[in-house]
């Protein structure tokens, strides 16, 4: 067995002992409010650990009934942060992030999360720049 296989096997064994994945949602727009948050909330193997959005009250022409970040924080029992950097600076234990922010910010946010050792699920597109995609 190669070293990388042992590392993967050890990581898989360690993660399978955990009952709940602690997930931060980065971006609280209409897709996050209508899809990511409700589905994470209903998943017994996930916990919404934090909600990150720089806008106190996201708006969308797709949904006129958007909730404020404060209301989402209360509804889902998760602290709210203005930026991913602010969240990471807390030292909160996280397993991963869902990047649901505007497309132009995906690369930067996903890169910061990966550099912090987190798993990342990024909405498409992963970036709007071919050079960033190659990176």
Coordinates of N, CA and C in Angstrom, one line a residue, residues 2-118:
X2 N 0.6 2.2 -0.9 CA 1.3 3.4 -0.9 C 1.0 4.3 0.3
X3 N 1.9 5.2 0.6 CA 1.7 6.2 1.7 C 0.4 6.9 1.5
X4 N 0.1 7.4 0.3 CA -1.1 8.2 0.1 C -2.3 7.3 0.4
X5 N -2.3 6.0 0.1 CA -3.4 5.1 0.3 C -3.6 4.9 1.8
X6 N -2.5 4.8 2.6 CA -2.6 4.7 4.0 C -3.2 6.0 4.6
X7 N -2.7 7.1 4.1 CA -3.2 8.4 4.6 C -4.7 8.5 4.3
X8 N -5.1 8.1 3.1 CA -6.5 8.2 2.8 C -7.3 7.2 3.7
X9 N -6.8 6.0 3.9 CA -7.5 5.0 4.7 C -7.6 5.5 6.1
X10 N -6.6 6.1 6.6 CA -6.6 6.6 8.0 C -7.6 7.8 8.1
X11 N -7.6 8.7 7.2 CA -8.5 9.8 7.2 C -10.0 9.3 7.1
X12 N -10.2 8.3 6.2 CA -11.5 7.8 6.1 C -12.0 7.1 7.3
X13 N -11.1 6.3 8.0 CA -11.5 5.7 9.2 C -11.8 6.7 10.3
X14 N -11.0 7.7 10.4 CA -11.2 8.8 11.4 C -12.5 9.5 11.1
X15 N -12.8 9.8 9.9 CA -14.0 10.6 9.6 C -15.2 9.7 9.8
X16 N -15.1 8.4 9.6 CA -16.3 7.5 9.7 C -16.7 7.4 11.2
X17 N -15.8 7.7 12.1 CA -16.1 7.7 13.5 C -17.0 8.9 14.0
X18 N -16.9 9.9 13.2 CA -17.7 11.1 13.5 C -19.2 10.9 13.1
X19 N -20.1 11.4 13.9 CA -21.5 11.3 13.5 C -22.0 12.4 12.7
X20 N -21.4 13.6 12.9 CA -22.0 14.8 12.2 C -20.9 15.6 11.6
X21 N -21.1 16.0 10.3 CA -20.2 16.9 9.7 C -20.5 18.4 10.0
X22 N -19.6 19.2 10.4 CA -19.8 20.6 10.8 C -19.5 21.4 9.5
X23 N -20.6 22.0 9.0 CA -20.5 22.7 7.7 C -20.8 24.2 7.8
X24 N -20.0 25.0 7.2 CA -20.2 26.4 7.2 C -20.8 26.7 5.8
X25 N -21.8 27.6 5.7 CA -22.3 28.0 4.4 C -21.8 29.4 4.2
X26 N -21.1 29.5 3.0 CA -20.6 30.8 2.6 C -21.4 31.4 1.5
X27 N -22.2 32.4 1.8 CA -23.1 33.0 0.8 C -24.5 32.6 1.2
X28 N -25.3 33.6 1.6 CA -26.7 33.3 2.0 C -27.7 33.9 1.1
X29 N -27.5 33.7 -0.2 CA -28.4 34.2 -1.2 C -29.6 33.3 -1.4
X30 N -30.3 33.6 -2.5 CA -31.5 32.8 -2.7 C -31.4 31.3 -2.9
X31 N -30.3 30.9 -3.6 CA -30.1 29.5 -3.7 C -29.7 28.8 -2.4
X32 N -28.9 29.5 -1.6 CA -28.6 29.0 -0.3 C -29.8 28.9 0.6
X33 N -30.6 30.0 0.6 CA -31.8 30.0 1.4 C -32.9 29.0 1.0
X34 N -33.0 28.7 -0.3 CA -34.0 27.8 -0.8 C -33.5 26.4 -0.9
X35 N -32.2 26.2 -0.9 CA -31.7 24.8 -1.1 C -30.7 24.4 -0.1
X36 N -29.5 25.0 0.0 CA -28.5 24.5 0.9 C -28.9 24.5 2.3
X37 N -29.4 25.6 2.9 CA -29.7 25.6 4.3 C -30.8 24.6 4.7
X38 N -31.9 24.5 3.9 CA -32.9 23.6 4.3 C -32.4 22.1 4.2
X39 N -31.6 21.8 3.2 CA -31.2 20.4 3.0 C -30.1 20.1 4.1
X40 N -29.2 21.0 4.4 CA -28.2 20.7 5.4 C -29.0 20.5 6.8
X41 N -29.9 21.4 7.0 CA -30.7 21.3 8.3 C -31.4 20.0 8.4
X42 N -31.9 19.4 7.3 CA -32.7 18.2 7.4 C -31.8 17.0 7.4
X43 N -30.5 17.1 7.1 CA -29.6 16.0 7.0 C -29.1 15.6 8.4
X44 N -29.4 14.4 8.9 CA -29.0 14.1 10.3 C -27.5 13.9 10.4
X45 N -26.8 13.9 9.3 CA -25.3 13.7 9.4 C -24.6 15.1 9.2
X46 N -25.3 16.2 9.2 CA -24.7 17.5 9.0 C -25.2 18.5 10.0
X47 N -24.4 19.4 10.4 CA -24.7 20.5 11.3 C -24.3 21.8 10.6
X48 N -25.2 22.7 10.5 CA -24.9 24.1 10.0 C -24.1 24.8 11.1
X49 N -22.8 24.9 11.0 CA -22.0 25.4 12.0 C -21.8 26.9 12.0
X50 N -22.0 27.5 10.8 CA -21.9 28.9 10.6 C -22.5 29.3 9.3
X51 N -22.9 30.6 9.2 CA -23.4 31.2 8.0 C -22.6 32.5 7.8
X52 N -22.0 32.6 6.6 CA -21.1 33.7 6.2 C -21.7 34.5 5.1
X53 N -21.9 35.7 5.3 CA -22.3 36.6 4.2 C -22.0 38.1 4.6
X54 N -21.4 38.8 3.7 CA -21.1 40.2 4.1 C -22.3 41.1 4.0
X55 N -23.4 40.7 3.4 CA -24.6 41.5 3.3 C -25.6 41.1 4.4
X56 N -26.0 42.1 5.2 CA -26.9 41.8 6.3 C -28.3 41.3 5.9
X57 N -28.7 41.7 4.7 CA -30.0 41.2 4.2 C -29.9 41.0 2.7
X58 N -29.5 39.8 2.3 CA -29.4 39.5 0.9 C -30.7 39.7 0.1
X59 N -30.7 40.1 -1.1 CA -31.8 40.3 -2.0 C -31.7 39.6 -3.2
X60 N -32.8 39.3 -3.9 CA -32.8 38.6 -5.1 C -34.1 38.8 -5.9
X61 N -34.0 39.1 -7.2 CA -35.2 39.2 -8.0 C -35.9 37.8 -8.1
X62 N -35.2 36.7 -7.8 CA -35.7 35.4 -7.9 C -36.6 35.1 -6.7
X63 N -36.4 35.8 -5.6 CA -37.2 35.5 -4.4 C -37.3 36.8 -3.6
X64 N -38.5 37.4 -3.6 CA -38.7 38.6 -2.9 C -38.8 38.5 -1.4
X65 N -38.9 37.2 -0.9 CA -39.0 37.0 0.5 C -37.8 36.5 1.2
X66 N -36.7 37.0 0.8 CA -35.4 36.7 1.3 C -35.3 37.0 2.8
X67 N -34.7 36.2 3.6 CA -34.5 36.4 5.0 C -33.1 37.1 5.3
X68 N -33.1 37.9 6.3 CA -31.8 38.5 6.7 C -30.8 37.4 7.2
X69 N -29.6 37.7 7.3 CA -28.6 36.8 7.8 C -28.9 36.6 9.3
X70 N -29.3 37.6 10.0 CA -29.6 37.4 11.4 C -30.7 36.5 11.6
X71 N -31.8 36.6 10.8 CA -32.9 35.7 10.9 C -32.5 34.2 10.6
X72 N -31.6 34.0 9.6 CA -31.1 32.7 9.2 C -30.3 32.1 10.4
X73 N -29.5 33.0 11.0 CA -28.7 32.6 12.1 C -29.5 32.0 13.2
X74 N -30.6 32.8 13.5 CA -31.5 32.4 14.6 C -32.3 31.1 14.2
X75 N -32.8 31.0 13.0 CA -33.6 29.9 12.5 C -32.8 28.6 12.5
X76 N -31.5 28.7 12.1 CA -30.7 27.5 12.0 C -29.7 27.3 13.2
X77 N -29.8 28.2 14.2 CA -28.9 28.0 15.3 C -27.4 28.0 15.0
X78 N -27.1 28.9 14.1 CA -25.7 28.9 13.7 C -25.2 30.4 13.7
X79 N -24.0 30.6 14.3 CA -23.5 32.0 14.3 C -23.3 32.5 12.9
X80 N -23.4 33.8 12.7 CA -23.2 34.5 11.4 C -21.9 35.3 11.5
X81 N -21.3 35.3 10.3 CA -20.0 36.0 10.1 C -20.1 36.8 8.9
X82 N -19.3 37.9 8.8 CA -19.3 38.8 7.7 C -18.4 38.3 6.6
X83 N -17.4 37.5 6.9 CA -16.4 37.0 6.0 C -15.9 35.6 6.4
X84 N -15.4 34.9 5.4 CA -14.7 33.6 5.6 C -13.5 33.8 6.5
X85 N -12.8 34.9 6.3 CA -11.6 35.2 7.1 C -12.0 35.3 8.6
X86 N -13.1 36.0 8.8 CA -13.5 36.2 10.2 C -13.9 34.9 10.8
X87 N -14.6 34.1 10.1 CA -14.9 32.7 10.6 C -13.7 31.9 10.9
X88 N -12.8 31.8 10.0 CA -11.6 31.0 10.2 C -10.7 31.5 11.3
X89 N -10.7 32.8 11.6 CA -10.0 33.4 12.7 C -10.5 33.0 14.0
X90 N -11.7 32.5 14.1 CA -12.3 32.1 15.4 C -11.7 30.7 15.8
X91 N -11.2 30.0 14.9 CA -10.6 28.7 15.2 C -11.7 27.6 15.4
X92 N -13.0 27.9 15.0 CA -14.1 27.0 15.1 C -13.7 25.7 14.3
X93 N -14.1 24.6 14.9 CA -13.8 23.3 14.3 C -14.9 23.1 13.2
X94 N -14.4 23.0 12.0 CA -15.3 22.7 10.8 C -14.8 21.5 10.0
X95 N -15.7 20.9 9.3 CA -15.3 19.8 8.4 C -15.3 20.3 7.0
X96 N -16.1 21.2 6.7 CA -16.2 21.7 5.3 C -17.0 22.9 5.2
X97 N -17.0 23.4 3.9 CA -17.8 24.6 3.6 C -18.6 24.3 2.3
X98 N -19.7 25.0 2.2 CA -20.5 25.0 1.0 C -20.3 26.5 0.5
X99 N -19.7 26.6 -0.7 CA -19.5 28.0 -1.3 C -20.8 28.3 -2.2
X100 N -21.6 29.2 -1.7 CA -22.8 29.5 -2.4 C -22.9 31.0 -2.7
X101 N -21.7 31.6 -2.8 CA -21.6 33.1 -3.0 C -21.7 33.4 -4.5
X102 N -21.5 34.7 -4.8 CA -21.5 35.1 -6.2 C -20.4 34.4 -7.0
X103 N -20.6 34.1 -8.2 CA -19.6 33.3 -9.0 C -18.2 33.9 -9.0
X104 N -18.1 35.2 -9.1 CA -16.7 35.8 -9.1 C -15.9 35.5 -7.9
X105 N -16.6 35.2 -6.8 CA -15.8 35.0 -5.5 C -15.5 33.5 -5.2
X106 N -16.0 32.6 -6.1 CA -15.9 31.2 -5.8 C -14.4 30.7 -5.6
X107 N -13.6 31.1 -6.6 CA -12.2 30.7 -6.5 C -11.5 31.1 -5.3
X108 N -11.6 32.4 -5.0 CA -10.9 32.9 -3.8 C -11.4 32.3 -2.5
X109 N -12.7 32.1 -2.3 CA -13.2 31.5 -1.1 C -12.9 30.0 -1.0
X110 N -13.0 29.3 -2.1 CA -12.7 27.9 -2.1 C -11.2 27.7 -1.8
X111 N -10.4 28.5 -2.4 CA -8.9 28.4 -2.2 C -8.6 28.6 -0.7
X112 N -9.2 29.6 -0.1 CA -9.0 29.9 1.3 C -9.4 28.8 2.2
X113 N -10.6 28.2 1.9 CA -11.1 27.1 2.7 C -10.2 25.9 2.5
X114 N -9.8 25.6 1.3 CA -8.9 24.4 1.1 C -7.6 24.6 1.9
X115 N -7.0 25.8 1.8 CA -5.8 26.1 2.5 C -6.0 26.0 4.0
X116 N -7.2 26.1 4.5 CA -7.5 25.9 5.9 C -7.7 24.5 6.3
X117 N -7.6 23.6 5.2 CA -7.8 22.2 5.5 C -9.2 21.7 5.4
X118 N -10.1 22.5 4.9 CA -11.5 22.1 4.8 C -11.9 21.5 3.5

